[in-house]
PDB file of C-alpha atoms in Angstrom:
ATOM      1  CA  ILE A 236     106.841 109.599 103.535  1.00 71.00           C
ATOM      2  CA  TYR A 237     108.781 112.804 103.893  1.00 80.00           C
ATOM      3  CA  ARG A 238     108.680 115.283 106.709  1.00 79.00           C
ATOM      4  CA  VAL A 239     109.550 118.866 105.913  1.00 88.00           C
ATOM      5  CA  ALA A 240     110.584 120.875 108.952  1.00 89.00           C
ATOM      6  CA  PRO A 241     113.296 123.318 110.005  1.00 92.00           C
ATOM      7  CA  PRO A 242     116.567 121.714 111.134  1.00 90.00           C
ATOM      8  CA  LYS A 243     116.695 120.284 114.668  1.00 90.00           C
ATOM      9  CA  THR A 244     112.916 120.331 115.022  1.00 90.00           C
ATOM     10  CA  PRO A 245     111.965 117.352 117.159  1.00 89.00           C
ATOM     11  CA  TYR A 246     109.375 115.002 115.780  1.00 85.00           C
ATOM     12  CA  THR A 247     106.404 114.729 118.101  1.00 84.00           C
ATOM     13  CA  VAL A 248     103.340 112.557 117.857  1.00 80.00           C
ATOM     14  CA  PRO A 249     100.242 114.054 119.464  1.00 79.00           C
ATOM     15  CA  ALA A 250      98.594 111.916 122.121  1.00 87.00           C
ATOM     16  CA  VAL A 251      95.241 110.571 120.995  1.00 89.00           C
ATOM     17  CA  ASP A 252      92.717 109.449 123.580  1.00 92.00           C
ATOM     18  CA  VAL A 253      89.685 107.933 121.900  1.00 94.00           C
ATOM     19  CA  ALA A 254      88.358 106.435 125.150  1.00 94.00           C
ATOM     20  CA  THR A 255      86.327 109.587 125.795  1.00 94.00           C
ATOM     21  CA  VAL A 256      83.770 111.233 123.539  1.00 95.00           C
ATOM     22  CA  GLU A 257      85.707 114.503 123.563  1.00 94.00           C
ATOM     23  CA  GLY A 258      88.956 112.774 122.612  1.00 95.00           C
ATOM     24  CA  ALA A 259      87.231 110.791 119.871  1.00 95.00           C
ATOM     25  CA  LEU A 260      85.653 113.992 118.496  1.00 95.00           C
ATOM     26  CA  THR A 261      89.076 115.611 118.440  1.00 94.00           C
ATOM     27  CA  ALA A 262      90.470 112.570 116.629  1.00 95.00           C
ATOM     28  CA  LEU A 263      87.583 112.713 114.136  1.00 95.00           C
ATOM     29  CA  GLN A 264      88.707 116.211 113.140  1.00 94.00           C
ATOM     30  CA  SER A 265      92.303 115.175 112.497  1.00 92.00           C
ATOM     31  CA  PRO A 266      93.744 115.443 108.990  1.00 91.00           C
ATOM     32  CA  ASN A 267      95.626 112.185 109.704  1.00 90.00           C
ATOM     33  CA  MET A 268      93.457 109.375 108.348  1.00 93.00           C
ATOM     34  CA  ASP A 269      94.614 106.816 110.931  1.00 92.00           C
ATOM     35  CA  ILE A 270      93.731 109.093 113.829  1.00 93.00           C
ATOM     36  CA  ARG A 271      90.448 110.063 112.158  1.00 95.00           C
ATOM     37  CA  TYR A 272      89.587 106.392 111.672  1.00 96.00           C
ATOM     38  CA  ALA A 273      90.330 105.634 115.330  1.00 95.00           C
ATOM     39  CA  GLY A 274      88.037 108.500 116.355  1.00 96.00           C
ATOM     40  CA  TRP A 275      85.294 107.352 113.965  1.00 96.00           C
ATOM     41  CA  GLN A 276      85.458 103.769 115.217  1.00 96.00           C
ATOM     42  CA  ALA A 277      85.406 104.854 118.850  1.00 96.00           C
ATOM     43  CA  LEU A 278      82.393 107.128 118.336  1.00 96.00           C
ATOM     44  CA  HIS A 279      80.600 104.475 116.297  1.00 95.00           C
ATOM     45  CA  ASN A 280      81.175 101.888 119.031  1.00 95.00           C
ATOM     46  CA  MET A 281      79.916 104.308 121.687  1.00 94.00           C
ATOM     47  CA  GLY A 282      76.583 104.386 119.856  1.00 90.00           C
ATOM     48  CA  ARG A 283      73.824 106.364 121.499  1.00 91.00           C
ATOM     49  CA  SER A 284      76.050 107.559 124.330  1.00 92.00           C
ATOM     50  CA  ALA A 285      77.915 109.691 121.762  1.00 93.00           C
ATOM     51  CA  GLU A 286      74.742 111.032 120.116  1.00 94.00           C
ATOM     52  CA  LYS A 287      74.306 114.259 122.088  1.00 95.00           C
ATOM     53  CA  PRO A 288      77.938 115.432 121.783  1.00 95.00           C
ATOM     54  CA  LEU A 289      77.963 114.478 118.097  1.00 94.00           C
ATOM     55  CA  ALA A 290      74.703 116.320 117.429  1.00 94.00           C
ATOM     56  CA  LYS A 291      75.999 119.370 119.293  1.00 95.00           C
ATOM     57  CA  PHE A 292      79.223 119.239 117.264  1.00 95.00           C
ATOM     58  CA  TYR A 293      77.245 118.894 114.027  1.00 94.00           C
ATOM     59  CA  LYS A 294      75.102 121.951 114.783  1.00 93.00           C
ATOM     60  CA  ALA A 295      77.975 124.129 116.001  1.00 93.00           C
ATOM     61  CA  GLU A 296      80.587 123.239 113.372  1.00 88.00           C
ATOM     62  CA  ALA A 297      81.122 125.673 110.516  1.00 89.00           C
ATOM     63  CA  ASP A 298      83.424 123.494 108.392  1.00 92.00           C
ATOM     64  CA  PRO A 299      81.272 121.403 106.021  1.00 93.00           C
ATOM     65  CA  ARG A 300      83.799 118.560 105.965  1.00 94.00           C
ATOM     66  CA  GLN A 301      83.656 118.209 109.727  1.00 95.00           C
ATOM     67  CA  LYS A 302      79.870 118.414 109.619  1.00 95.00           C
ATOM     68  CA  ALA A 303      79.786 115.656 107.000  1.00 95.00           C
ATOM     69  CA  ARG A 304      81.934 113.410 109.202  1.00 95.00           C
ATOM     70  CA  ALA A 305      79.586 113.962 112.128  1.00 95.00           C
ATOM     71  CA  LEU A 306      76.514 113.447 109.920  1.00 96.00           C
ATOM     72  CA  TRP A 307      77.884 110.160 108.644  1.00 95.00           C
ATOM     73  CA  LEU A 308      78.268 108.921 112.217  1.00 95.00           C
ATOM     74  CA  LEU A 309      74.857 110.234 113.239  1.00 95.00           C
ATOM     75  CA  SER A 310      73.251 108.443 110.296  1.00 94.00           C
ATOM     76  CA  LYS A 311      74.545 105.124 111.667  1.00 93.00           C
ATOM     77  CA  LEU A 312      72.615 105.415 114.956  1.00 91.00           C
ATOM     78  CA  PRO A 313      70.201 102.540 115.614  1.00 85.00           C
ATOM     79  CA  ASP A 314      66.428 102.614 116.103  1.00 81.00           C
ATOM     80  CA  SER A 315      65.813 104.975 113.170  1.00 84.00           C
ATOM     81  CA  ARG A 316      67.461 107.785 115.141  1.00 89.00           C
ATOM     82  CA  GLY A 317      69.986 108.116 112.348  1.00 90.00           C
ATOM     83  CA  GLN A 318      67.211 108.597 109.841  1.00 92.00           C
ATOM     84  CA  ARG A 319      66.088 111.743 111.701  1.00 93.00           C
ATOM     85  CA  TYR A 320      69.497 113.333 111.196  1.00 94.00           C
ATOM     86  CA  VAL A 321      69.548 112.354 107.537  1.00 94.00           C
ATOM     87  CA  LYS A 322      66.108 113.908 106.958  1.00 94.00           C
ATOM     88  CA  ALA A 323      67.232 117.123 108.629  1.00 94.00           C
ATOM     89  CA  ALA A 324      70.451 117.236 106.585  1.00 95.00           C
ATOM     90  CA  LEU A 325      68.486 116.874 103.346  1.00 95.00           C
ATOM     91  CA  LYS A 326      67.265 120.440 104.014  1.00 95.00           C
ATOM     92  CA  ASP A 327      70.731 121.883 104.693  1.00 94.00           C
ATOM     93  CA  ALA A 328      71.759 125.002 102.783  1.00 94.00           C
ATOM     94  CA  ASP A 329      75.067 123.425 101.708  1.00 95.00           C
ATOM     95  CA  PRO A 330      74.614 121.186  98.638  1.00 95.00           C
ATOM     96  CA  ASN A 331      77.568 119.024  99.683  1.00 95.00           C
ATOM     97  CA  LEU A 332      75.803 118.157 102.934  1.00 95.00           C
ATOM     98  CA  ARG A 333      72.597 117.372 101.039  1.00 96.00           C
ATOM     99  CA  ILE A 334      74.629 115.007  98.849  1.00 96.00           C
ATOM    100  CA  THR A 335      76.150 113.405 101.943  1.00 96.00           C
ATOM    101  CA  ALA A 336      72.680 112.986 103.428  1.00 95.00           C
ATOM    102  CA  LEU A 337      71.446 111.334 100.236  1.00 96.00           C
ATOM    103  CA  ARG A 338      74.391 108.940 100.251  1.00 95.00           C
ATOM    104  CA  ALA A 339      73.696 108.111 103.898  1.00 95.00           C
ATOM    105  CA  ALA A 340      70.025 107.530 103.023  1.00 93.00           C
ATOM    106  CA  ARG A 341      71.099 105.028 100.381  1.00 92.00           C
ATOM    107  CA  GLN A 342      72.753 102.979 103.115  1.00 91.00           C
ATOM    108  CA  LEU A 343      69.598 103.122 105.231  1.00 89.00           C
ATOM    109  CA  GLY A 344      67.625 101.248 102.584  1.00 86.00           C
ATOM    110  CA  ALA A 345      65.374 101.600  99.560  1.00 85.00           C
ATOM    111  CA  ASP A 346      62.538 103.404 101.353  1.00 87.00           C
ATOM    112  CA  ALA A 347      64.881 106.064 102.744  1.00 87.00           C
ATOM    113  CA  THR A 348      66.522 106.468  99.334  1.00 90.00           C
ATOM    114  CA  VAL A 349      63.246 106.981  97.470  1.00 91.00           C
ATOM    115  CA  SER A 350      62.015 109.416 100.122  1.00 92.00           C
ATOM    116  CA  ALA A 351      65.251 111.420  99.925  1.00 93.00           C
ATOM    117  CA  VAL A 352      65.219 111.491  96.128  1.00 94.00           C
ATOM    118  CA  LYS A 353      61.613 112.727  96.100  1.00 94.00           C
ATOM    119  CA  GLN A 354      62.684 115.569  98.347  1.00 94.00           C
ATOM    120  CA  LEU A 355      65.772 116.500  96.302  1.00 95.00           C
ATOM    121  CA  VAL A 356      64.783 115.734  92.702  1.00 93.00           C
ATOM    122  CA  ASN A 357      64.026 119.391  91.917  1.00 94.00           C
ATOM    123  CA  ASP A 358      66.996 120.774  93.851  1.00 93.00           C
ATOM    124  CA  GLY A 359      68.585 123.947  92.500  1.00 94.00           C
ATOM    125  CA  ASP A 360      72.061 122.421  92.495  1.00 95.00           C
ATOM    126  CA  ALA A 361      72.961 120.227  89.522  1.00 96.00           C
ATOM    127  CA  GLN A 362      75.296 118.054  91.588  1.00 96.00           C
ATOM    128  CA  VAL A 363      72.475 117.183  93.974  1.00 96.00           C
ATOM    129  CA  ARG A 364      70.230 116.240  91.050  1.00 96.00           C
ATOM    130  CA  ARG A 365      73.041 114.126  89.590  1.00 96.00           C
ATOM    131  CA  GLU A 366      73.345 112.303  92.911  1.00 95.00           C
ATOM    132  CA  CYS A 367      69.582 111.672  92.810  1.00 94.00           C
ATOM    133  CA  ALA A 368      69.969 110.011  89.416  1.00 94.00           C
ATOM    134  CA  ILE A 369      72.837 107.890  90.705  1.00 94.00           C
ATOM    135  CA  ALA A 370      70.796 106.880  93.751  1.00 92.00           C
ATOM    136  CA  LEU A 371      67.969 105.640  91.533  1.00 90.00           C
ATOM    137  CA  ARG A 372      70.255 103.533  89.364  1.00 87.00           C
ATOM    138  CA  ARG A 373      69.237  99.873  89.472  1.00 77.00           C
ATOM    139  CA  SER A 374      66.297 100.590  91.748  1.00 73.00           C
ATOM    140  CA  THR A 375      63.049  98.850  91.022  1.00 62.00           C
TER     141      THR A 375
END
């Protein structure tokens, strides 16, 4: 690993506090995969107590990558709460988020997958339709 910086620039490591929802959300947005993973794990372990801040972040965020990270966490919520977020994301204007929602639906089970594919099978984006075909592979 190489670090490119002007001479005599001190190396600093940002403090990461994943004990709070806000700190974990900040960590989730990090380009550093270790910090992002720590934020993801913390938010996932917080469960429903992190749902409202995550949902607010998902709705307010403009960057589709950040939205996809939040959606993936929201899809993991228990008591079929995650399924609500997946169903809403299947209607998103961004095809990449629709693909992410379909992939999350695949992890929710066969019924969620079939329902999502029925909704997206005639999508205008070829990549979304391709993901529908992949989702149906080996399904009976």
